[in-house]
Amino acid sequence: MPSPTVVQVVVDKPLAQGFDYLWDKASLEVDPQIGHVVEVPFGRSSLVGVVIKVSAHSEYEIKKLRSVTNLAPLPPMDPAALRLMNFASQYYIHGLGETIIPAIPQMWKKPASWGKLSASLLAADLKKTKKKEVEKNLAEGYVSESDLNDVQLLALEQLKNFCTQEKFNAALLQGQTGSGKTAVFLHWLRALLSDNKSQALILVPEINLTPQLERRVRAYFPEKKMAVLHSGVSEKKRGTAWYEAITGEAQIILGTRLAALTPLPNLCAIVVDEEHDPSYKQQDGIRYSARDLAIWRAHDLKIPIVLSSATPSLETWIAAKAGRYQHLRLDQRAQGAALPKVHLLNMRDPQNQLSPGDKVKPGLNFSLSKPVIAAIQKSLDEKKQSLVLINRRGYAPVLNCSACSWLSKCHQCSSYMVMHKAGALGGKSVLSCHHCGLVKGIPKHCPDCGNADLKTLGQGTQKLEDAIEGWWPSARVLRVDTDSSRKSKGAEELFQAIHEGNVDIVVGTQMIAKGHDYQHVSLVAVLDADGRLFSQDFRAPERLFAQLVQVAGRAGRANKDGEYSGDIYIETQFPEAAVYQYLLRHDVDGFLSHLAAEREEAKLPPFCYQALVHAEARSLDKATRFLGKLKGRLQNKGLIGVGLKVYDPVPRSMMRVAGVERAQLLIESDDRKRLQMILEAIDGDLRSQSQGRISKDDRVRWLIERDPLTI
Ligand code: ADP
Ligand code: ZN
Ligand code: ZN
């Protein structure tokens, strides 16, 4: 009797190892290969898994092994992709199966339709002989190489020299919004992708908000096939794009963080656009940083990677300053438009405040400073557009009883329920919790004292929209936030209206500031920036600065000759704060070196490495005690030594969400290896007393997070 073929398969379960199965060549028709996607029996049901080992032996009794039931019509994942998954699994302390399987699109995880899929893809293969020709010069935003300005040409030359094929090199391409970073890296990729096989991966933060980017990238590569991977496309489209990427059929892969783990057999260059963007961090399941994985991948494959940003993350900027990355600068706005003039409005100054006698709709406790009102008026007179930003959607962040101290708290979360006025989404005004999704009607009377006089506190986009419409009744006002974009065709339609000039004043959240070229905007006003100045999160100022610079980049693109071609107004109680002072001078590098000094002094990342152990339970006490006991065991085992700091367990800053209490244990080290060792020890310790990631005795759910972005 010939020796059996045994394969080890990993599945999407929080398990440290895979399981052995028999491979029946007669029924599966091919030999097994590492990277094959298969269906296997699991308990009383079946699961999709990936083959990670092939051998003739098993540690288990061969007779008791079950057989692989089905093979997906996919090529095996390539060895480099599996190395990447392995690294991600080890570094982020997450099972290999639960790292690989979630990266496969849903369409390929339904074995029942595998037979049909292969047939339909074959048909598609036959059809795809005709290629769509893109008229590249017609595409908005296409800049031919001969049109690049001197600064751009120099950067392109440096990139071409430095970031060449078959060598790991990382470059930071830093330049203001609109300086031509995209134009430069797309030309660089074009030069690199000279054959018709090589693949390039372009990672972008949130593609849904920038549909024109896709057309723009396409215009640079009219003869190549492009696959677009993000959560906004249909399951079928995404499944097809993924197939084209992993088979090497597509050469340009444009995607969000979820594209970072896509197998790309002929990958030869990577770009991470807006590399500082927090949306590169995955926030559930395996909590990876798509940017960091991309850098590891480039290093592993010995290929070049370009990180692009107007406001680099401190990590990347320091690496560039230290010479580990090439630092390329594009400090000049492409179309000659100068930077906008920044105005800091001290809201403690009564001159800036609206006085009670000023013309306001009765009962509308609306706040907009006098200079902003004057600037919007001027902009209207000049037939230019204004953007007014406030980082809160809804009508008002909280409802309050004027007689007692009742506030509209969410009973499931440690947060308030936000008031949404009728007309925005549905026909009724509601209170809604932005954390757990709970929706309630507006109480007619105070639930505590029965008083009928309930007032809103603060303002959100909806209230501001109302107020602005009341102030300028003939202006065309448009609200852009996730609520308004959920209606009809979504964000694209709203942005289109702005581009076409059908809007005078845009009221919106940060969403309006992302990656859009607005040609008619000359004024940006930011209303609630201070809220993020004093956050307990040490990264809050870095993020605020990046957002403000990005917002400032939206103003003044229309003017091609002026010194200052637009205005940005920031309402603040603390104009002396470093964030604002550096913004005033458009001094990105100054701000980053200020931050670097602060972090180094406080020994915070990137001058140390951090990880969190999260615990979630029905009571905070349970979650905290669970982590306290863990810390005790680490101490007893002598694992907490020099160069390693384990803090006491504390509640998370958002302590309660949807009725679940959350606590965390912060671990810090100045040495990555030491941190890795203790995290592995913690993982082993907790696994030994858990079912999956829930502790057996007290039912606490736990998770390890490496390099957390918010503490
Ligand atoms: P960034 O990526 O730095 O924001 P982009 O590459 O998107 O900059 O360029 C901003 C805008 O300026 C785009 O509309 C682009 O087409 C245009 N642009 C860039 N470089 C040039 C140039 N040399 N001549 C004309 N237009 C340019
Ligand atoms: Zn009351
Ligand atoms: Zn809630």
XYZ file of C-alpha atoms in Angstrom, residues 297-612:
316
model
C 6.842 42.862 2.278
C 9.021 45.167 0.163
C 12.019 44.271 2.312
C 11.281 40.557 2.073
C 10.844 40.693 -1.704
C 13.780 43.077 -2.228
C 11.665 45.613 -4.081
C 11.287 49.400 -3.709
C 8.521 51.104 -1.750
C 7.452 54.748 -1.804
C 5.588 56.318 1.100
C 3.820 59.523 0.188
C 2.374 62.221 2.426
C 2.019 65.941 3.067
C 2.218 65.244 6.797
C 4.279 62.082 7.309
C 3.752 60.002 10.415
C 6.402 60.677 13.023
C 7.708 57.109 12.594
C 8.278 57.517 8.876
C 9.631 61.039 9.129
C 12.210 60.002 11.722
C 13.275 57.062 9.563
C 13.764 59.458 6.658
C 15.674 61.982 8.769
C 17.934 59.194 10.021
C 18.662 58.157 6.450
C 16.976 54.775 6.648
C 14.532 56.021 4.010
C 15.368 58.320 1.125
C 13.777 61.707 1.824
C 12.378 63.360 -1.316
C 10.702 66.736 -1.190
C 8.101 68.397 -3.391
C 7.687 71.651 -1.581
C 5.884 73.688 -4.149
C 2.267 73.514 -5.170
C 1.986 72.171 -8.672
C -0.248 74.615 -10.417
C 1.443 77.625 -8.905
C -1.227 78.015 -6.275
C 0.308 79.288 -3.081
C -0.595 78.046 0.363
C -3.642 79.514 2.043
C -3.280 82.098 4.758
C -3.985 80.684 8.199
C -6.016 82.782 10.649
C -6.203 81.690 14.274
C -9.331 83.117 15.872
C -9.009 83.432 19.601
C -12.492 82.597 20.811
C -11.757 84.025 24.251
C -11.561 87.435 22.636
C -15.048 89.016 22.879
C -14.447 90.803 19.591
C -14.595 87.479 17.811
C -17.743 86.294 19.509
C -21.205 86.789 18.185
C -23.141 89.111 20.529
C -26.707 88.371 21.606
C -28.021 91.277 19.536
C -26.656 89.825 16.313
C -29.055 88.472 13.761
C -29.686 84.821 14.697
C -32.804 82.736 14.276
C -34.618 82.754 17.615
C -33.903 79.724 19.742
C -30.959 78.718 17.612
C -28.069 78.622 20.065
C -25.675 78.674 17.170
C -22.026 79.505 17.391
C -19.928 80.882 14.591
C -17.403 83.620 15.129
C -17.759 87.076 13.646
C -14.662 86.837 11.428
C -15.880 83.523 9.967
C -19.267 85.044 9.212
C -17.580 87.983 7.503
C -15.293 85.668 5.529
C -18.177 83.493 4.329
C -20.022 86.653 3.294
C -16.990 87.830 1.324
C -16.646 84.455 -0.319
C -20.334 84.532 -1.313
C -19.914 88.014 -2.740
C -16.983 86.811 -4.810
C -18.942 83.753 -5.978
C -16.429 81.383 -4.382
C -17.167 78.340 -2.288
C -16.689 77.994 1.467
C -16.130 74.824 3.479
C -17.180 74.805 7.112
C -15.859 71.857 9.072
C -17.112 70.464 12.314
C -16.178 67.017 13.457
C -19.584 65.988 14.725
C -22.430 64.650 12.709
C -26.013 64.966 13.810
C -27.889 67.964 15.158
C -26.394 68.220 18.631
C -24.087 65.942 20.598
C -26.343 65.806 23.649
C -29.825 66.654 24.904
C -30.148 68.224 28.351
C -32.938 68.998 30.817
C -32.975 72.639 31.859
C -34.519 71.829 35.247
C -32.452 68.926 36.523
C -29.108 67.620 35.322
C -30.450 64.895 33.000
C -28.309 64.260 29.914
C -29.078 61.909 27.039
C -26.662 59.158 28.090
C -26.554 55.872 26.240
C -27.417 53.168 28.742
C -25.208 50.681 26.888
C -22.088 52.813 26.435
C -20.042 55.382 28.280
C -21.119 58.086 25.858
C -24.038 60.380 25.047
C -26.766 59.810 22.526
C -26.588 62.322 19.712
C -29.692 64.135 18.580
C -30.498 63.772 14.882
C -33.219 65.991 13.487
C -35.967 64.802 11.177
C -35.303 64.906 7.481
C -31.689 63.866 7.595
C -32.252 60.148 7.355
C -35.767 59.271 8.232
C -38.951 61.106 8.929
C -38.471 61.398 12.662
C -36.079 63.109 15.013
C -34.159 60.564 17.065
C -31.438 60.111 19.618
C -28.713 57.855 18.305
C -25.597 56.376 19.868
C -22.625 56.548 17.504
C -20.866 53.738 19.339
C -23.431 50.951 19.630
C -26.002 52.099 17.084
C -28.889 52.289 19.557
C -31.690 54.563 18.283
C -34.497 56.002 20.429
C -37.282 58.505 19.998
C -36.829 61.964 21.511
C -38.472 62.050 24.937
C -41.216 64.686 25.234
C -40.443 65.190 28.897
C -37.336 64.740 30.984
C -37.253 61.048 32.018
C -35.971 62.100 35.463
C -38.109 65.086 36.468
C -40.860 65.354 33.886
C -39.857 68.854 32.787
C -40.864 69.547 29.178
C -38.053 71.997 28.424
C -35.286 69.888 26.903
C -32.414 71.731 25.238
C -29.638 70.687 22.942
C -26.043 71.333 23.974
C -23.343 72.021 21.411
C -23.703 71.723 17.668
C -23.278 69.138 14.952
C -23.331 69.357 11.159
C -27.131 69.377 11.011
C -27.548 72.292 13.389
C -24.841 74.221 11.639
C -26.516 73.581 8.305
C -29.791 74.932 9.710
C -28.091 77.961 11.162
C -26.176 78.781 8.012
C -29.293 78.395 5.914
C -31.042 80.748 8.320
C -28.252 83.293 8.135
C -27.859 83.250 4.354
C -31.307 82.248 3.081
C -30.393 82.595 -0.573
C -27.106 80.658 -0.429
C -26.990 77.067 -1.637
C -25.921 75.011 1.385
C -24.869 71.349 1.239
C -24.156 69.046 4.154
C -21.549 66.325 3.646
C -21.215 63.678 6.349
C -21.738 59.936 6.584
C -25.482 60.514 7.154
C -26.057 62.658 4.078
C -23.823 60.482 1.916
C -25.768 57.368 2.801
C -28.725 58.673 0.867
C -29.103 58.215 -2.891
C -25.858 57.736 -4.781
C -23.708 58.557 -1.804
C -20.635 60.670 -1.458
C -19.759 60.815 -5.130
C -22.938 62.703 -5.948
C -22.309 65.225 -3.184
C -18.739 65.823 -4.320
C -19.935 66.168 -7.886
C -22.301 68.972 -6.855
C -19.371 70.786 -5.232
C -17.130 70.305 -8.263
C -19.790 71.583 -10.615
C -20.147 74.728 -8.566
C -23.772 74.060 -7.607
C -23.037 74.767 -3.976
C -21.970 77.940 -2.166
C -21.370 76.710 1.359
C -20.444 73.159 2.299
C -20.957 72.096 5.895
C -19.349 68.824 6.748
C -17.114 66.570 8.759
C -13.476 65.723 8.018
C -14.893 63.642 5.187
C -14.857 66.689 2.876
C -11.154 67.182 3.366
C -9.985 63.844 2.004
C -8.104 63.883 -1.236
C -10.390 66.105 -3.222
C -9.281 68.840 -5.560
C -11.822 71.603 -5.243
C -11.337 74.256 -7.850
C -13.680 76.911 -6.493
C -13.022 76.823 -2.777
C -11.329 79.879 -1.327
C -12.287 79.605 2.322
C -12.110 76.849 4.914
C -13.354 77.326 8.470
C -12.649 74.756 11.201
C -14.938 75.010 14.199
C -14.152 72.460 16.849
C -10.461 71.673 16.561
C -9.716 72.226 20.267
C -11.632 69.123 21.283
C -8.690 67.070 20.115
C -5.965 69.170 21.748
C -6.270 67.738 25.220
C -7.063 64.133 24.504
C -5.383 61.559 26.740
C -4.189 59.936 23.522
C -0.619 61.097 22.945
C -1.084 60.844 19.190
C -4.044 63.258 19.117
C -2.012 66.406 18.314
C -0.165 64.605 15.512
C -3.463 63.576 13.986
C -5.026 67.002 14.459
C -2.083 68.671 12.758
C -2.276 66.286 9.794
C -5.992 66.923 9.430
C -5.609 70.676 9.589
C -2.843 70.668 6.986
C -5.010 68.511 4.767
C -7.985 70.794 5.271
C -5.834 73.819 4.499
C -4.839 72.120 1.272
C -8.466 72.316 0.125
C -8.434 76.084 0.014
C -7.018 78.170 -2.737
C -6.395 75.717 -5.512
C -8.353 77.931 -7.860
C -6.082 80.920 -7.618
C -2.960 80.537 -9.721
C -1.234 83.834 -9.270
C -1.766 85.237 -5.777
C 0.642 85.169 -2.909
C -1.860 83.653 -0.536
C -4.595 82.144 -2.563
C -7.123 81.160 0.037
C -7.929 81.468 3.706
C -8.300 79.004 6.502
C -9.889 80.127 9.751
C -9.498 78.109 12.921
C -11.675 78.895 15.893
C -9.764 78.126 19.068
C -9.484 78.947 22.733
C -5.772 78.131 22.649
C -4.115 79.867 19.717
C -0.744 79.506 21.425
C -0.808 75.671 21.190
C 2.125 74.256 19.221
C -0.165 72.540 16.692
C -1.643 75.900 15.663
C 1.584 77.869 15.790
C 3.348 75.500 13.395
C 0.285 75.428 11.174
C 0.357 79.224 11.009
C 3.763 78.962 9.343
C 2.919 75.840 7.314
C 5.919 74.313 9.056
C 5.384 70.555 8.856
C 9.011 69.687 9.578
C 9.126 72.102 12.483
C 6.086 70.497 14.022
C 7.435 66.995 13.506
C 10.752 67.818 15.130
C 8.879 69.419 18.016
C 6.863 66.197 18.371
C 9.963 64.042 18.067
C 11.626 65.928 20.930
C 8.518 65.601 23.081
C 8.170 61.874 22.446
C 11.824 61.177 22.991
C 11.739 63.023 26.292
C 8.655 61.077 27.409
C 9.982 57.825 25.940
C 6.866 57.330 23.857
C 6.642 55.659 20.412
C 8.572 55.599 18.183
C 11.119 55.789 21.010
C 9.615 52.692 22.581
C 7.367 49.852 21.412
C 3.938 49.216 22.827
C 1.300 46.521 22.968
C -2.058 46.213 24.672
